[in-house]
Amino acid sequence: MFCSYSLFLSRLRSRRFDDSTLRILELFPASKDATSLADVKSSFSELLRFESLSIIRETAEKTDDQKLLVIEFLVRAFALVGDIESCLALRYEALNFRVLKSFNQPWLQVSHAEWLNFAEHSLHAGFFSIAIKAYEQALSSLQQSDTANYTSHGSFKHTEVIEKINRLKDHALNLSGSHSVQALTSDYLKKKVTERSRKISSSCTRKFTASTLFRNGIRNYNARKLHEYRSIGGVNQKVAQNPVL
C-alpha cells in the first residue's frame, strides 16, 4: 500500500495526468498488504483532496480543453477511491464550465443526456438539490436545441423526453422535501428528548429536596416531643421527691 501511495503521489506531483497514473488506483485494492480497503481509500482520498487544490489553481493559465482534461482526470481518480462527493462536485463544475464556454465554443455544449446522467448519479448519491439543478439544466438544454429538423415522430419523442425529465425532477423534489422533513423531525425529537431529560432531572431534584425537608421536619418534630416529654418527666420526679404537706 505504501509503495502504491508513494508512486501515485510522485506521479501526481509530476503532473502525470494519464491512464497509467489512474491504473495505480485501479490495482491497489487487490494489494495483499492492504489490511483495510476503507482505510486505504480514505488515505488516497485525503491525498487527492489536498493535491487537487493546487492542481486546479495551476489550470488558470491553461487552455479550456486542457482544463477539462485535468478535471476529467481528477473526476476519475476520485471515483476510483470512492470519494463520490468530490467526484460529483468536480463533474458539476466541469459541466457548468462547458456551458459557460459553449457560447463561443459550440463543441463544448452539454447535451441533455449528459445532464440526465449526472442528475441520476447525484440522485442516487443523495445530493437531491444538485440533482434538481441538473434536471433543470437538462430541460434547458433540450428546449434550446434546434427543433426545426424534428419530424412529427421526432417531435413526439422530444415531448416525451421533456415529460420524463419533469417527472424525474418532481421525484427529486419530493425526495428533497422528504429529506428536509426527516431532518427537521429528527432535530425536533432530539430537542424533545433533551427537554424531557432536563424535566425529569429537575423533577427528581425537587422530589429529593422535598423528601429531605419532610424527613428533617419529622426528625425535628420527634426531637421536640422527646424534649417536652423529658421536661415533663423531670418536673414530676421533683414533685415526687418533695411532696406538699
PDB file of C-alpha atoms in Angstrom:
ATOM      1  CA  MET A   1       0.000   0.000   0.000  1.00  0.00           C
ATOM      2  CA  PHE A   2       2.832   2.395   0.931  1.00  0.00           C
ATOM      3  CA  CYS A   3       4.597   1.787  -2.401  1.00  0.00           C
ATOM      4  CA  SER A   4       1.387   2.468  -4.323  1.00  0.00           C
ATOM      5  CA  TYR A   5       0.764   5.608  -2.279  1.00  0.00           C
ATOM      6  CA  SER A   6       4.289   6.941  -2.870  1.00  0.00           C
ATOM      7  CA  LEU A   7       4.191   6.122  -6.571  1.00  0.00           C
ATOM      8  CA  PHE A   8       0.806   7.782  -7.040  1.00  0.00           C
ATOM      9  CA  LEU A   9       1.918  10.876  -5.108  1.00  0.00           C
ATOM     10  CA  SER A  10       5.097  11.102  -7.195  1.00  0.00           C
ATOM     11  CA  ARG A  11       3.215  10.901 -10.495  1.00  0.00           C
ATOM     12  CA  LEU A  12       0.590  13.338  -9.234  1.00  0.00           C
ATOM     13  CA  ARG A  13       3.203  15.925  -8.291  1.00  0.00           C
ATOM     14  CA  SER A  14       4.915  15.351 -11.622  1.00  0.00           C
ATOM     15  CA  ARG A  15       1.548  16.216 -13.190  1.00  0.00           C
ATOM     16  CA  ARG A  16       1.263  12.879 -14.963  1.00  0.00           C
ATOM     17  CA  PHE A  17      -2.461  13.013 -15.596  1.00  0.00           C
ATOM     18  CA  ASP A  18      -2.764   9.854 -17.662  1.00  0.00           C
ATOM     19  CA  ASP A  19      -4.190   6.344 -17.591  1.00  0.00           C
ATOM     20  CA  SER A  20      -1.005   4.835 -16.154  1.00  0.00           C
ATOM     21  CA  THR A  21      -1.394   7.027 -13.052  1.00  0.00           C
ATOM     22  CA  LEU A  22      -5.036   6.039 -12.684  1.00  0.00           C
ATOM     23  CA  ARG A  23      -4.080   2.384 -13.076  1.00  0.00           C
ATOM     24  CA  ILE A  24      -2.314   2.599  -9.712  1.00  0.00           C
ATOM     25  CA  LEU A  25      -5.696   3.334  -8.131  1.00  0.00           C
ATOM     26  CA  GLU A  26      -7.327   0.509 -10.055  1.00  0.00           C
ATOM     27  CA  LEU A  27      -4.796  -2.041  -8.812  1.00  0.00           C
ATOM     28  CA  PHE A  28      -4.228  -1.080  -5.172  1.00  0.00           C
ATOM     29  CA  PRO A  29      -7.442  -2.657  -3.790  1.00  0.00           C
ATOM     30  CA  ALA A  30      -6.030  -6.072  -4.757  1.00  0.00           C
ATOM     31  CA  SER A  31      -2.768  -5.404  -2.906  1.00  0.00           C
ATOM     32  CA  LYS A  32      -2.032  -8.093  -0.308  1.00  0.00           C
ATOM     33  CA  ASP A  33      -0.612  -5.624   2.201  1.00  0.00           C
ATOM     34  CA  ALA A  34      -3.858  -3.595   2.325  1.00  0.00           C
ATOM     35  CA  THR A  35      -5.328  -4.510   5.729  1.00  0.00           C
ATOM     36  CA  SER A  36      -8.370  -2.334   5.331  1.00  0.00           C
ATOM     37  CA  LEU A  37      -9.725  -1.247   1.973  1.00  0.00           C
ATOM     38  CA  ALA A  38     -11.731   1.552   3.575  1.00  0.00           C
ATOM     39  CA  ASP A  39      -8.644   2.981   5.286  1.00  0.00           C
ATOM     40  CA  VAL A  40      -6.611   2.748   2.096  1.00  0.00           C
ATOM     41  CA  LYS A  41      -9.255   4.546   0.060  1.00  0.00           C
ATOM     42  CA  SER A  42      -9.598   7.190   2.749  1.00  0.00           C
ATOM     43  CA  SER A  43      -5.839   7.867   2.635  1.00  0.00           C
ATOM     44  CA  PHE A  44      -5.845   8.262  -1.140  1.00  0.00           C
ATOM     45  CA  SER A  45      -8.951  10.432  -0.968  1.00  0.00           C
ATOM     46  CA  GLU A  46      -7.326  12.809   1.532  1.00  0.00           C
ATOM     47  CA  LEU A  47      -4.233  12.981  -0.671  1.00  0.00           C
ATOM     48  CA  LEU A  48      -6.316  13.768  -3.751  1.00  0.00           C
ATOM     49  CA  ARG A  49      -8.340  16.442  -1.981  1.00  0.00           C
ATOM     50  CA  PHE A  50      -5.177  18.160  -0.778  1.00  0.00           C
ATOM     51  CA  GLU A  51      -3.287  17.949  -4.084  1.00  0.00           C
ATOM     52  CA  SER A  52      -6.294  18.834  -6.261  1.00  0.00           C
ATOM     53  CA  LEU A  53      -6.412  22.356  -4.791  1.00  0.00           C
ATOM     54  CA  SER A  54      -3.015  23.297  -6.214  1.00  0.00           C
ATOM     55  CA  ILE A  55      -3.622  21.295  -9.391  1.00  0.00           C
ATOM     56  CA  ILE A  56      -6.817  23.208 -10.174  1.00  0.00           C
ATOM     57  CA  ARG A  57      -5.164  26.551  -9.368  1.00  0.00           C
ATOM     58  CA  GLU A  58      -2.444  25.758 -11.893  1.00  0.00           C
ATOM     59  CA  THR A  59      -5.006  25.290 -14.672  1.00  0.00           C
ATOM     60  CA  ALA A  60      -5.711  29.047 -14.671  1.00  0.00           C
ATOM     61  CA  GLU A  61      -3.045  29.541 -17.353  1.00  0.00           C
ATOM     62  CA  LYS A  62      -4.110  26.554 -19.437  1.00  0.00           C
ATOM     63  CA  THR A  63      -6.493  26.389 -22.378  1.00  0.00           C
ATOM     64  CA  ASP A  64     -10.115  25.403 -21.837  1.00  0.00           C
ATOM     65  CA  ASP A  65      -9.513  21.950 -23.324  1.00  0.00           C
ATOM     66  CA  GLN A  66      -6.518  21.389 -21.038  1.00  0.00           C
ATOM     67  CA  LYS A  67      -8.524  22.476 -18.001  1.00  0.00           C
ATOM     68  CA  LEU A  68     -11.250  19.999 -18.843  1.00  0.00           C
ATOM     69  CA  LEU A  69      -8.731  17.172 -19.317  1.00  0.00           C
ATOM     70  CA  VAL A  70      -7.252  17.841 -15.873  1.00  0.00           C
ATOM     71  CA  ILE A  71     -10.701  17.938 -14.254  1.00  0.00           C
ATOM     72  CA  GLU A  72     -11.680  14.722 -16.044  1.00  0.00           C
ATOM     73  CA  PHE A  73      -8.575  13.036 -14.612  1.00  0.00           C
ATOM     74  CA  LEU A  74      -9.460  14.188 -11.081  1.00  0.00           C
ATOM     75  CA  VAL A  75     -13.073  13.078 -11.518  1.00  0.00           C
ATOM     76  CA  ARG A  76     -11.938   9.571 -12.485  1.00  0.00           C
ATOM     77  CA  ALA A  77      -9.401   9.473  -9.654  1.00  0.00           C
ATOM     78  CA  PHE A  78     -11.960  10.462  -7.024  1.00  0.00           C
ATOM     79  CA  ALA A  79     -14.384   7.872  -8.412  1.00  0.00           C
ATOM     80  CA  LEU A  80     -11.748   5.128  -8.120  1.00  0.00           C
ATOM     81  CA  VAL A  81     -11.065   5.892  -4.435  1.00  0.00           C
ATOM     82  CA  GLY A  82     -14.780   6.050  -3.662  1.00  0.00           C
ATOM     83  CA  ASP A  83     -14.964   9.785  -2.912  1.00  0.00           C
ATOM     84  CA  ILE A  84     -18.341  10.292  -4.578  1.00  0.00           C
ATOM     85  CA  GLU A  85     -18.897  13.776  -3.159  1.00  0.00           C
ATOM     86  CA  SER A  86     -15.672  15.197  -4.632  1.00  0.00           C
ATOM     87  CA  CYS A  87     -16.256  13.310  -7.874  1.00  0.00           C
ATOM     88  CA  LEU A  88     -19.736  14.784  -8.355  1.00  0.00           C
ATOM     89  CA  ALA A  89     -18.603  18.264  -7.296  1.00  0.00           C
ATOM     90  CA  LEU A  90     -15.897  18.338  -9.976  1.00  0.00           C
ATOM     91  CA  ARG A  91     -18.232  16.875 -12.600  1.00  0.00           C
ATOM     92  CA  TYR A  92     -20.739  19.620 -11.837  1.00  0.00           C
ATOM     93  CA  GLU A  93     -18.035  22.287 -12.130  1.00  0.00           C
ATOM     94  CA  ALA A  94     -16.868  20.833 -15.445  1.00  0.00           C
ATOM     95  CA  LEU A  95     -20.396  20.744 -16.889  1.00  0.00           C
ATOM     96  CA  ASN A  96     -21.092  24.333 -15.855  1.00  0.00           C
ATOM     97  CA  PHE A  97     -17.702  25.411 -17.238  1.00  0.00           C
ATOM     98  CA  ARG A  98     -18.607  23.873 -20.597  1.00  0.00           C
ATOM     99  CA  VAL A  99     -21.998  25.611 -20.593  1.00  0.00           C
ATOM    100  CA  LEU A 100     -20.278  28.940 -19.951  1.00  0.00           C
ATOM    101  CA  LYS A 101     -17.687  28.436 -22.683  1.00  0.00           C
ATOM    102  CA  SER A 102     -20.057  26.913 -25.242  1.00  0.00           C
ATOM    103  CA  PHE A 103     -21.323  30.346 -26.327  1.00  0.00           C
ATOM    104  CA  ASN A 104     -18.015  30.902 -28.124  1.00  0.00           C
ATOM    105  CA  GLN A 105     -17.044  27.251 -28.481  1.00  0.00           C
ATOM    106  CA  PRO A 106     -20.130  25.308 -29.604  1.00  0.00           C
ATOM    107  CA  TRP A 107     -18.313  21.964 -29.422  1.00  0.00           C
ATOM    108  CA  LEU A 108     -18.311  22.301 -25.630  1.00  0.00           C
ATOM    109  CA  GLN A 109     -22.113  22.286 -25.417  1.00  0.00           C
ATOM    110  CA  VAL A 110     -23.538  19.901 -22.821  1.00  0.00           C
ATOM    111  CA  SER A 111     -26.268  17.622 -24.130  1.00  0.00           C
ATOM    112  CA  HIS A 112     -29.410  16.918 -22.151  1.00  0.00           C
ATOM    113  CA  ALA A 113     -28.292  13.269 -21.961  1.00  0.00           C
ATOM    114  CA  GLU A 114     -25.120  14.311 -20.110  1.00  0.00           C
ATOM    115  CA  TRP A 115     -27.132  16.376 -17.642  1.00  0.00           C
ATOM    116  CA  LEU A 116     -29.561  13.477 -17.146  1.00  0.00           C
ATOM    117  CA  ASN A 117     -26.700  11.081 -16.474  1.00  0.00           C
ATOM    118  CA  PHE A 118     -25.208  13.459 -13.914  1.00  0.00           C
ATOM    119  CA  ALA A 119     -28.620  14.059 -12.304  1.00  0.00           C
ATOM    120  CA  GLU A 120     -29.177  10.311 -11.935  1.00  0.00           C
ATOM    121  CA  HIS A 121     -25.812   9.811 -10.215  1.00  0.00           C
ATOM    122  CA  SER A 122     -26.421  12.794  -7.910  1.00  0.00           C
ATOM    123  CA  LEU A 123     -29.875  11.496  -7.008  1.00  0.00           C
ATOM    124  CA  HIS A 124     -28.568   8.027  -6.143  1.00  0.00           C
ATOM    125  CA  ALA A 125     -25.817   9.584  -4.021  1.00  0.00           C
ATOM    126  CA  GLY A 126     -28.387  11.588  -2.042  1.00  0.00           C
ATOM    127  CA  PHE A 127     -27.476  15.038  -3.395  1.00  0.00           C
ATOM    128  CA  PHE A 128     -31.059  15.970  -4.204  1.00  0.00           C
ATOM    129  CA  SER A 129     -30.623  19.733  -4.650  1.00  0.00           C
ATOM    130  CA  ILE A 130     -27.813  19.186  -7.168  1.00  0.00           C
ATOM    131  CA  ALA A 131     -29.915  16.588  -8.989  1.00  0.00           C
ATOM    132  CA  ILE A 132     -32.793  19.084  -9.257  1.00  0.00           C
ATOM    133  CA  LYS A 133     -30.473  21.691 -10.796  1.00  0.00           C
ATOM    134  CA  ALA A 134     -29.137  19.095 -13.221  1.00  0.00           C
ATOM    135  CA  TYR A 135     -32.675  18.166 -14.330  1.00  0.00           C
ATOM    136  CA  GLU A 136     -33.386  21.866 -14.876  1.00  0.00           C
ATOM    137  CA  GLN A 137     -30.239  22.125 -16.982  1.00  0.00           C
ATOM    138  CA  ALA A 138     -31.319  19.062 -18.972  1.00  0.00           C
ATOM    139  CA  LEU A 139     -34.665  20.720 -19.715  1.00  0.00           C
ATOM    140  CA  SER A 140     -32.951  23.958 -20.683  1.00  0.00           C
ATOM    141  CA  SER A 141     -30.532  22.118 -22.956  1.00  0.00           C
ATOM    142  CA  LEU A 142     -33.337  20.192 -24.601  1.00  0.00           C
ATOM    143  CA  GLN A 143     -35.572  23.231 -25.088  1.00  0.00           C
ATOM    144  CA  GLN A 144     -32.742  25.295 -26.549  1.00  0.00           C
ATOM    145  CA  SER A 145     -31.834  22.640 -29.079  1.00  0.00           C
ATOM    146  CA  ASP A 146     -32.904  23.177 -32.667  1.00  0.00           C
ATOM    147  CA  THR A 147     -36.311  21.535 -33.160  1.00  0.00           C
ATOM    148  CA  ALA A 148     -36.608  22.622 -36.766  1.00  0.00           C
ATOM    149  CA  ASN A 149     -35.183  19.336 -38.012  1.00  0.00           C
ATOM    150  CA  TYR A 150     -37.558  17.176 -35.973  1.00  0.00           C
ATOM    151  CA  THR A 151     -40.059  15.053 -37.853  1.00  0.00           C
ATOM    152  CA  SER A 152     -43.543  14.644 -36.396  1.00  0.00           C
ATOM    153  CA  HIS A 153     -42.351  11.406 -34.808  1.00  0.00           C
ATOM    154  CA  GLY A 154     -39.198  13.143 -33.560  1.00  0.00           C
ATOM    155  CA  SER A 155     -41.248  15.978 -32.120  1.00  0.00           C
ATOM    156  CA  PHE A 156     -43.383  13.468 -30.249  1.00  0.00           C
ATOM    157  CA  LYS A 157     -40.274  11.809 -28.823  1.00  0.00           C
ATOM    158  CA  HIS A 158     -38.968  15.253 -27.876  1.00  0.00           C
ATOM    159  CA  THR A 159     -42.133  15.919 -25.868  1.00  0.00           C
ATOM    160  CA  GLU A 160     -41.878  12.502 -24.232  1.00  0.00           C
ATOM    161  CA  VAL A 161     -38.326  13.232 -23.085  1.00  0.00           C
ATOM    162  CA  ILE A 162     -39.383  16.585 -21.592  1.00  0.00           C
ATOM    163  CA  GLU A 163     -42.223  14.898 -19.700  1.00  0.00           C
ATOM    164  CA  LYS A 164     -39.843  12.216 -18.432  1.00  0.00           C
ATOM    165  CA  ILE A 165     -37.358  14.827 -17.194  1.00  0.00           C
ATOM    166  CA  ASN A 166     -40.150  16.732 -15.438  1.00  0.00           C
ATOM    167  CA  ARG A 167     -41.267  13.527 -13.696  1.00  0.00           C
ATOM    168  CA  LEU A 168     -37.715  12.823 -12.570  1.00  0.00           C
ATOM    169  CA  LYS A 169     -37.329  16.393 -11.364  1.00  0.00           C
ATOM    170  CA  ASP A 170     -40.584  16.145  -9.378  1.00  0.00           C
ATOM    171  CA  HIS A 171     -39.333  12.892  -7.860  1.00  0.00           C
ATOM    172  CA  ALA A 172     -36.109  14.625  -6.806  1.00  0.00           C
ATOM    173  CA  LEU A 173     -38.117  17.499  -5.319  1.00  0.00           C
ATOM    174  CA  ASN A 174     -40.229  15.049  -3.312  1.00  0.00           C
ATOM    175  CA  LEU A 175     -37.131  13.280  -2.037  1.00  0.00           C
ATOM    176  CA  SER A 176     -35.554  16.607  -1.149  1.00  0.00           C
ATOM    177  CA  GLY A 177     -38.679  17.700   0.727  1.00  0.00           C
ATOM    178  CA  SER A 178     -38.954  14.357   2.498  1.00  0.00           C
ATOM    179  CA  HIS A 179     -35.288  14.533   3.471  1.00  0.00           C
ATOM    180  CA  SER A 180     -35.782  18.047   4.854  1.00  0.00           C
ATOM    181  CA  VAL A 181     -38.843  16.967   6.843  1.00  0.00           C
ATOM    182  CA  GLN A 182     -36.967  13.968   8.228  1.00  0.00           C
ATOM    183  CA  ALA A 183     -34.079  16.208   9.242  1.00  0.00           C
ATOM    184  CA  LEU A 184     -36.442  18.653  10.945  1.00  0.00           C
ATOM    185  CA  THR A 185     -38.312  15.807  12.644  1.00  0.00           C
ATOM    186  CA  SER A 186     -35.058  14.322  13.852  1.00  0.00           C
ATOM    187  CA  ASP A 187     -33.951  17.680  15.268  1.00  0.00           C
ATOM    188  CA  TYR A 188     -37.369  18.177  16.908  1.00  0.00           C
ATOM    189  CA  LEU A 189     -37.292  14.739  18.527  1.00  0.00           C
ATOM    190  CA  LYS A 190     -33.756  15.306  19.795  1.00  0.00           C
ATOM    191  CA  LYS A 191     -34.845  18.596  21.367  1.00  0.00           C
ATOM    192  CA  LYS A 192     -37.889  16.957  22.973  1.00  0.00           C
ATOM    193  CA  VAL A 193     -35.767  14.141  24.399  1.00  0.00           C
ATOM    194  CA  THR A 194     -33.300  16.689  25.783  1.00  0.00           C
ATOM    195  CA  GLU A 195     -36.107  18.785  27.293  1.00  0.00           C
ATOM    196  CA  ARG A 196     -37.727  15.680  28.815  1.00  0.00           C
ATOM    197  CA  SER A 197     -34.406  14.591  30.305  1.00  0.00           C
ATOM    198  CA  ARG A 198     -33.963  18.024  31.857  1.00  0.00           C
ATOM    199  CA  LYS A 199     -37.511  17.968  33.276  1.00  0.00           C
ATOM    200  CA  ILE A 200     -37.022  14.504  34.746  1.00  0.00           C
ATOM    201  CA  SER A 201     -33.708  15.569  36.251  1.00  0.00           C
ATOM    202  CA  SER A 202     -35.289  18.724  37.685  1.00  0.00           C
ATOM    203  CA  SER A 203     -38.288  16.766  38.994  1.00  0.00           C
ATOM    204  CA  CYS A 204     -36.022  14.230  40.665  1.00  0.00           C
ATOM    205  CA  THR A 205     -34.052  17.038  42.274  1.00  0.00           C
ATOM    206  CA  ARG A 206     -37.240  18.697  43.553  1.00  0.00           C
ATOM    207  CA  LYS A 207     -38.575  15.380  44.867  1.00  0.00           C
ATOM    208  CA  PHE A 208     -35.300  14.661  46.592  1.00  0.00           C
ATOM    209  CA  THR A 209     -35.271  18.124  48.179  1.00  0.00           C
ATOM    210  CA  ALA A 210     -38.916  17.816  49.302  1.00  0.00           C
ATOM    211  CA  SER A 211     -38.294  14.348  50.696  1.00  0.00           C
ATOM    212  CA  THR A 212     -35.261  15.574  52.604  1.00  0.00           C
ATOM    213  CA  LEU A 213     -37.191  18.504  54.039  1.00  0.00           C
ATOM    214  CA  PHE A 214     -40.045  16.195  55.063  1.00  0.00           C
ATOM    215  CA  ARG A 215     -37.706  13.773  56.818  1.00  0.00           C
ATOM    216  CA  ASN A 216     -35.899  16.625  58.544  1.00  0.00           C
ATOM    217  CA  GLY A 217     -39.260  18.036  59.672  1.00  0.00           C
ATOM    218  CA  ILE A 218     -40.301  14.688  61.160  1.00  0.00           C
ATOM    219  CA  ARG A 219     -36.920  14.346  62.841  1.00  0.00           C
ATOM    220  CA  ASN A 220     -37.189  17.835  64.367  1.00  0.00           C
ATOM    221  CA  TYR A 221     -40.767  17.170  65.481  1.00  0.00           C
ATOM    222  CA  ASN A 222     -39.768  13.941  67.210  1.00  0.00           C
ATOM    223  CA  ALA A 223     -36.797  15.623  68.878  1.00  0.00           C
ATOM    224  CA  ARG A 224     -39.041  18.422  70.144  1.00  0.00           C
ATOM    225  CA  LYS A 225     -41.602  15.956  71.515  1.00  0.00           C
ATOM    226  CA  LEU A 226     -38.851  13.967  73.188  1.00  0.00           C
ATOM    227  CA  HIS A 227     -37.509  17.128  74.790  1.00  0.00           C
ATOM    228  CA  GLU A 228     -41.006  18.058  76.025  1.00  0.00           C
ATOM    229  CA  TYR A 229     -41.525  14.556  77.382  1.00  0.00           C
ATOM    230  CA  ARG A 230     -38.234  14.625  79.249  1.00  0.00           C
ATOM    231  CA  SER A 231     -39.043  18.072  80.649  1.00  0.00           C
ATOM    232  CA  ILE A 232     -42.406  16.846  81.983  1.00  0.00           C
ATOM    233  CA  GLY A 233     -40.753  13.733  83.405  1.00  0.00           C
ATOM    234  CA  GLY A 234     -38.204  15.875  85.246  1.00  0.00           C
ATOM    235  CA  VAL A 235     -40.900  18.040  86.872  1.00  0.00           C
ATOM    236  CA  ASN A 236     -42.903  15.002  88.015  1.00  0.00           C
ATOM    237  CA  GLN A 237     -39.782  13.493  89.528  1.00  0.00           C
ATOM    238  CA  LYS A 238     -39.098  16.654  91.580  1.00  0.00           C
ATOM    239  CA  VAL A 239     -42.719  16.759  92.839  1.00  0.00           C
ATOM    240  CA  ALA A 240     -42.456  13.143  93.945  1.00  0.00           C
ATOM    241  CA  GLN A 241     -39.290  13.867  95.880  1.00  0.00           C
ATOM    242  CA  ASN A 242     -40.748  16.972  97.629  1.00  0.00           C
ATOM    243  CA  PRO A 243     -44.433  16.270  98.330  1.00  0.00           C
ATOM    244  CA  VAL A 244     -46.595  19.123  99.535  1.00  0.00           C
ATOM    245  CA  LEU A 245     -47.661  18.682 103.206  1.00  0.00           C
TER     246      LEU A 245
END
